[in-house]
mmCIF file of C-alpha atoms in Angstrom:
data_model
loop_
_atom_site.group_PDB
_atom_site.id
_atom_site.type_symbol
_atom_site.label_atom_id
_atom_site.label_comp_id
_atom_site.label_asym_id
_atom_site.label_seq_id
_atom_site.Cartn_x
_atom_site.Cartn_y
_atom_site.Cartn_z
ATOM 1 C CA MET A 1 0.019 0.167 -0.008
ATOM 2 C CA GLN A 2 2.697 2.325 0.767
ATOM 3 C CA GLU A 3 4.665 1.767 -2.192
ATOM 4 C CA GLU A 4 1.348 2.243 -4.344
ATOM 5 C CA GLN A 5 0.800 5.398 -2.437
ATOM 6 C CA LYS A 6 4.413 6.483 -3.507
ATOM 7 C CA GLN A 7 3.721 5.955 -7.129
ATOM 8 C CA LEU A 8 0.433 7.787 -7.264
ATOM 9 C CA ALA A 9 0.341 11.078 -9.146
ATOM 10 C CA ILE A 10 -2.197 13.663 -10.600
ATOM 11 C CA ARG A 11 -1.619 15.609 -13.702
ATOM 12 C CA LEU A 12 -3.653 17.591 -16.107
ATOM 13 C CA VAL A 13 -5.347 15.637 -18.587
ATOM 14 C CA THR A 14 -3.845 15.842 -22.343
ATOM 15 C CA GLN A 15 -4.898 14.471 -25.635
ATOM 16 C CA ASP A 16 -3.092 11.384 -25.012
ATOM 17 C CA ASP A 17 -5.465 10.763 -22.243
ATOM 18 C CA MET A 18 -8.702 10.985 -24.269
ATOM 19 C CA ALA A 19 -8.871 7.405 -24.908
ATOM 20 C CA PHE A 20 -8.852 6.828 -21.258
ATOM 21 C CA VAL A 21 -11.344 9.639 -20.816
ATOM 22 C CA LYS A 22 -13.803 8.355 -23.461
ATOM 23 C CA GLU A 23 -13.717 4.857 -21.852
ATOM 24 C CA CYS A 24 -14.814 6.242 -18.620
ATOM 25 C CA PHE A 25 -17.490 8.459 -20.004
ATOM 26 C CA THR A 26 -18.821 5.818 -21.874
ATOM 27 C CA ASP A 27 -19.062 3.277 -19.080
ATOM 28 C CA ASP A 28 -22.436 3.485 -18.051
ATOM 29 C CA GLN A 29 -22.229 1.628 -14.644
ATOM 30 C CA LEU A 30 -19.410 4.138 -13.583
ATOM 31 C CA LEU A 31 -21.330 7.368 -14.538
ATOM 32 C CA LYS A 32 -24.389 5.751 -12.200
ATOM 33 C CA GLU A 33 -21.802 5.362 -9.427
ATOM 34 C CA ILE A 34 -20.491 8.695 -9.499
ATOM 35 C CA GLY A 35 -24.032 10.337 -10.057
ATOM 36 C CA LEU A 36 -23.426 11.757 -13.277
ATOM 37 C CA THR A 37 -25.939 11.815 -16.036
ATOM 38 C CA LEU A 38 -24.912 12.338 -19.623
ATOM 39 C CA SER A 39 -26.898 11.791 -22.986
ATOM 40 C CA PRO A 40 -26.505 8.407 -24.707
ATOM 41 C CA HIS A 41 -25.216 9.961 -27.751
ATOM 42 C CA PRO A 42 -21.462 9.765 -28.159
ATOM 43 C CA GLN A 43 -21.366 13.365 -29.897
ATOM 44 C CA ALA A 44 -23.139 14.744 -27.010
ATOM 45 C CA ARG A 45 -20.893 13.255 -24.567
ATOM 46 C CA ARG A 46 -17.826 14.795 -26.483
ATOM 47 C CA TRP A 47 -19.657 18.039 -26.446
ATOM 48 C CA ALA A 48 -20.432 17.695 -22.614
ATOM 49 C CA PHE A 49 -16.576 16.875 -22.042
ATOM 50 C CA ALA A 50 -15.167 19.734 -23.999
ATOM 51 C CA MET A 51 -17.273 21.994 -22.355
ATOM 52 C CA TRP A 52 -16.123 20.911 -18.877
ATOM 53 C CA ARG A 53 -12.732 20.994 -19.773
ATOM 54 C CA GLN A 54 -12.974 24.602 -20.944
ATOM 55 C CA SER A 55 -14.453 25.527 -17.532
ATOM 56 C CA GLY A 56 -12.275 23.765 -15.401
ATOM 57 C CA ASP A 57 -9.144 21.639 -14.845
ATOM 58 C CA PHE A 58 -9.459 17.807 -15.370
ATOM 59 C CA TRP A 59 -6.323 15.758 -13.862
ATOM 60 C CA ALA A 60 -5.567 12.076 -14.745
ATOM 61 C CA ILE A 61 -5.038 10.029 -11.556
ATOM 62 C CA THR A 62 -1.879 7.758 -12.294
ATOM 63 C CA LEU A 63 -0.548 4.756 -10.478
ATOM 64 C CA GLN A 64 2.759 3.783 -11.936
ATOM 65 C CA LYS A 65 1.949 6.295 -14.754
ATOM 66 C CA VAL A 66 -1.158 4.337 -15.730
ATOM 67 C CA PRO A 67 -4.552 6.168 -15.533
ATOM 68 C CA ILE A 68 -6.850 5.022 -12.744
ATOM 69 C CA GLY A 69 -9.077 7.805 -12.476
ATOM 70 C CA LEU A 70 -10.153 11.488 -12.793
ATOM 71 C CA VAL A 71 -10.395 14.418 -10.480
ATOM 72 C CA THR A 72 -12.025 17.953 -11.665
ATOM 73 C CA SER A 73 -12.075 21.345 -10.038
ATOM 74 C CA PHE A 74 -14.134 23.990 -11.357
ATOM 75 C CA VAL A 75 -14.607 27.651 -10.486
ATOM 76 C CA VAL A 76 -18.059 28.268 -9.042
ATOM 77 C CA ALA A 77 -17.381 31.628 -7.719
ATOM 78 C CA PRO A 78 -14.366 33.957 -7.168
ATOM 79 C CA GLY A 79 -11.759 31.973 -5.004
ATOM 80 C CA VAL A 80 -14.221 28.992 -4.819
ATOM 81 C CA ARG A 81 -13.740 25.813 -6.698
ATOM 82 C CA GLU A 82 -15.777 22.480 -6.790
ATOM 83 C CA VAL A 83 -14.183 19.349 -6.766
ATOM 84 C CA GLY A 84 -15.376 15.983 -8.357
ATOM 85 C CA TYR A 85 -13.563 12.561 -8.427
ATOM 86 C CA PHE A 86 -13.778 8.811 -9.182
ATOM 87 C CA ILE A 87 -11.090 5.972 -9.190
ATOM 88 C CA LEU A 88 -11.757 2.874 -11.186
ATOM 89 C CA ALA A 89 -13.050 -0.171 -9.206
ATOM 90 C CA PRO A 90 -9.568 -2.156 -9.194
ATOM 91 C CA TRP A 91 -8.194 0.666 -7.337
ATOM 92 C CA GLN A 92 -10.922 1.512 -4.821
ATOM 93 C CA LYS A 93 -10.842 0.942 -1.116
ATOM 94 C CA GLN A 94 -6.846 1.377 -0.917
ATOM 95 C CA GLY A 95 -6.769 4.956 0.306
ATOM 96 C CA LEU A 96 -5.678 6.111 -3.197
ATOM 97 C CA MET A 97 -8.508 8.408 -3.600
ATOM 98 C CA THR A 98 -7.787 10.054 -0.096
ATOM 99 C CA LYS A 99 -4.296 10.756 -1.273
ATOM 100 C CA THR A 100 -5.249 11.822 -4.532
ATOM 101 C CA LEU A 101 -7.365 14.780 -3.066
ATOM 102 C CA GLN A 102 -4.747 15.636 -0.757
ATOM 103 C CA LYS A 103 -2.539 16.094 -3.894
ATOM 104 C CA LEU A 104 -5.103 18.380 -5.469
ATOM 105 C CA ILE A 105 -5.889 20.482 -2.574
ATOM 106 C CA SER A 106 -1.961 20.909 -2.267
ATOM 107 C CA CYS A 107 -1.673 22.106 -5.818
ATOM 108 C CA LEU A 108 -4.648 24.350 -5.639
ATOM 109 C CA ARG A 109 -3.318 25.929 -2.490
ATOM 110 C CA ASP A 110 0.028 26.324 -4.135
ATOM 111 C CA ARG A 111 -1.373 28.112 -7.088
ATOM 112 C CA GLY A 112 -2.933 30.802 -4.646
ATOM 113 C CA GLN A 113 -6.250 31.535 -6.327
ATOM 114 C CA THR A 114 -8.440 29.261 -4.102
ATOM 115 C CA ASN A 115 -9.787 30.062 -1.016
ATOM 116 C CA GLU A 116 -12.345 27.347 -0.316
ATOM 117 C CA LEU A 117 -13.468 23.991 -2.199
ATOM 118 C CA VAL A 118 -16.888 22.693 -2.049
ATOM 119 C CA ALA A 119 -18.023 19.302 -2.904
ATOM 120 C CA THR A 120 -21.314 17.253 -3.392
ATOM 121 C CA THR A 121 -21.987 13.794 -2.452
ATOM 122 C CA ARG A 122 -24.971 11.596 -2.594
ATOM 123 C CA MET A 123 -26.238 10.522 0.698
ATOM 124 C CA ASP A 124 -25.870 6.989 -0.008
ATOM 125 C CA ASN A 125 -22.020 7.379 -1.280
ATOM 126 C CA LEU A 126 -20.066 6.677 2.019
ATOM 127 C CA ALA A 127 -16.925 6.078 0.616
ATOM 128 C CA SER A 128 -16.958 9.734 -1.252
ATOM 129 C CA GLN A 129 -17.826 11.058 2.202
ATOM 130 C CA HIS A 130 -15.013 9.232 3.884
ATOM 131 C CA VAL A 131 -12.525 10.728 1.216
ATOM 132 C CA LEU A 132 -13.800 14.208 2.239
ATOM 133 C CA ILE A 133 -13.892 13.753 5.786
ATOM 134 C CA LYS A 134 -10.336 12.417 5.760
ATOM 135 C CA ASN A 135 -9.113 15.672 4.028
ATOM 136 C CA GLY A 136 -10.599 18.107 6.294
ATOM 137 C CA PHE A 137 -14.133 18.999 4.521
ATOM 138 C CA ARG A 138 -16.981 19.857 6.521
ATOM 139 C CA LYS A 139 -20.875 18.726 5.992
ATOM 140 C CA GLY A 140 -22.927 21.809 5.152
ATOM 141 C CA HIS A 141 -26.527 21.764 3.731
ATOM 142 C CA GLN A 142 -28.052 18.437 2.825
ATOM 143 C CA ASN A 143 -31.272 16.942 1.618
ATOM 144 C CA LYS A 144 -32.559 13.337 1.313
ATOM 145 C CA THR A 145 -30.437 12.625 -1.380
ATOM 146 C CA ILE A 146 -27.245 14.797 -1.290
ATOM 147 C CA ILE A 147 -24.780 16.495 0.975
ATOM 148 C CA ASN A 148 -22.671 19.708 0.477
ATOM 149 C CA TRP A 149 -19.344 19.852 1.761
ATOM 150 C CA SER A 150 -16.665 22.576 2.021
ATOM 151 C CA LEU A 151 -13.035 23.218 2.986
ATOM 152 C CA LYS A 152 -11.208 26.379 3.748
ATOM 153 C CA ILE A 153 -7.691 26.130 2.398
ATOM 154 C CA SER A 154 -6.293 29.674 2.771
#
C-alpha cells in the first residue's frame, strides 16, 4: 500500500489521455456510481466533456503512470472551486482517492487563487464522504439525496 501511494500522481489531462477519458465517460455503470447523467449519444458526450474541460481543470490520476481515475476542479465563484473525482473499481478501497485529493488540495493551495473547495456527494456514497472527511471537509446543507461539503484552504 505505501509503495503504491508513492507512485500515485495527478497531472492535467492531455490529448494522450482522451482514449481513457472516453472509456470512462462511456461506462454507464461508472457514470451511475458517480451520479453523473449524460446523453447516450457519443457526440453529445464529447461536447459535454469539451465544455467541462474549458471551464475547469481535469486531472488524470495515475498509478505507476497508468491512468486509474479522474479528478476535476471548477471555478464556481471567485476563490471557490468545486471538486469531483472517481477512481476505477480495481483501485478503490485502498486509500488512493484520499491521497489523490490531498495532492489536488496542495496543488490548488500552491496556485494561490482558491480560498475554498466545495463538493457534493450522494447521501448513500459513504466512500466519497469518507474521502472528504479524511481531507478536512465539513458537512454543509443536506437533503434526502445529497450532502454539500466545504473546505477552507487559505
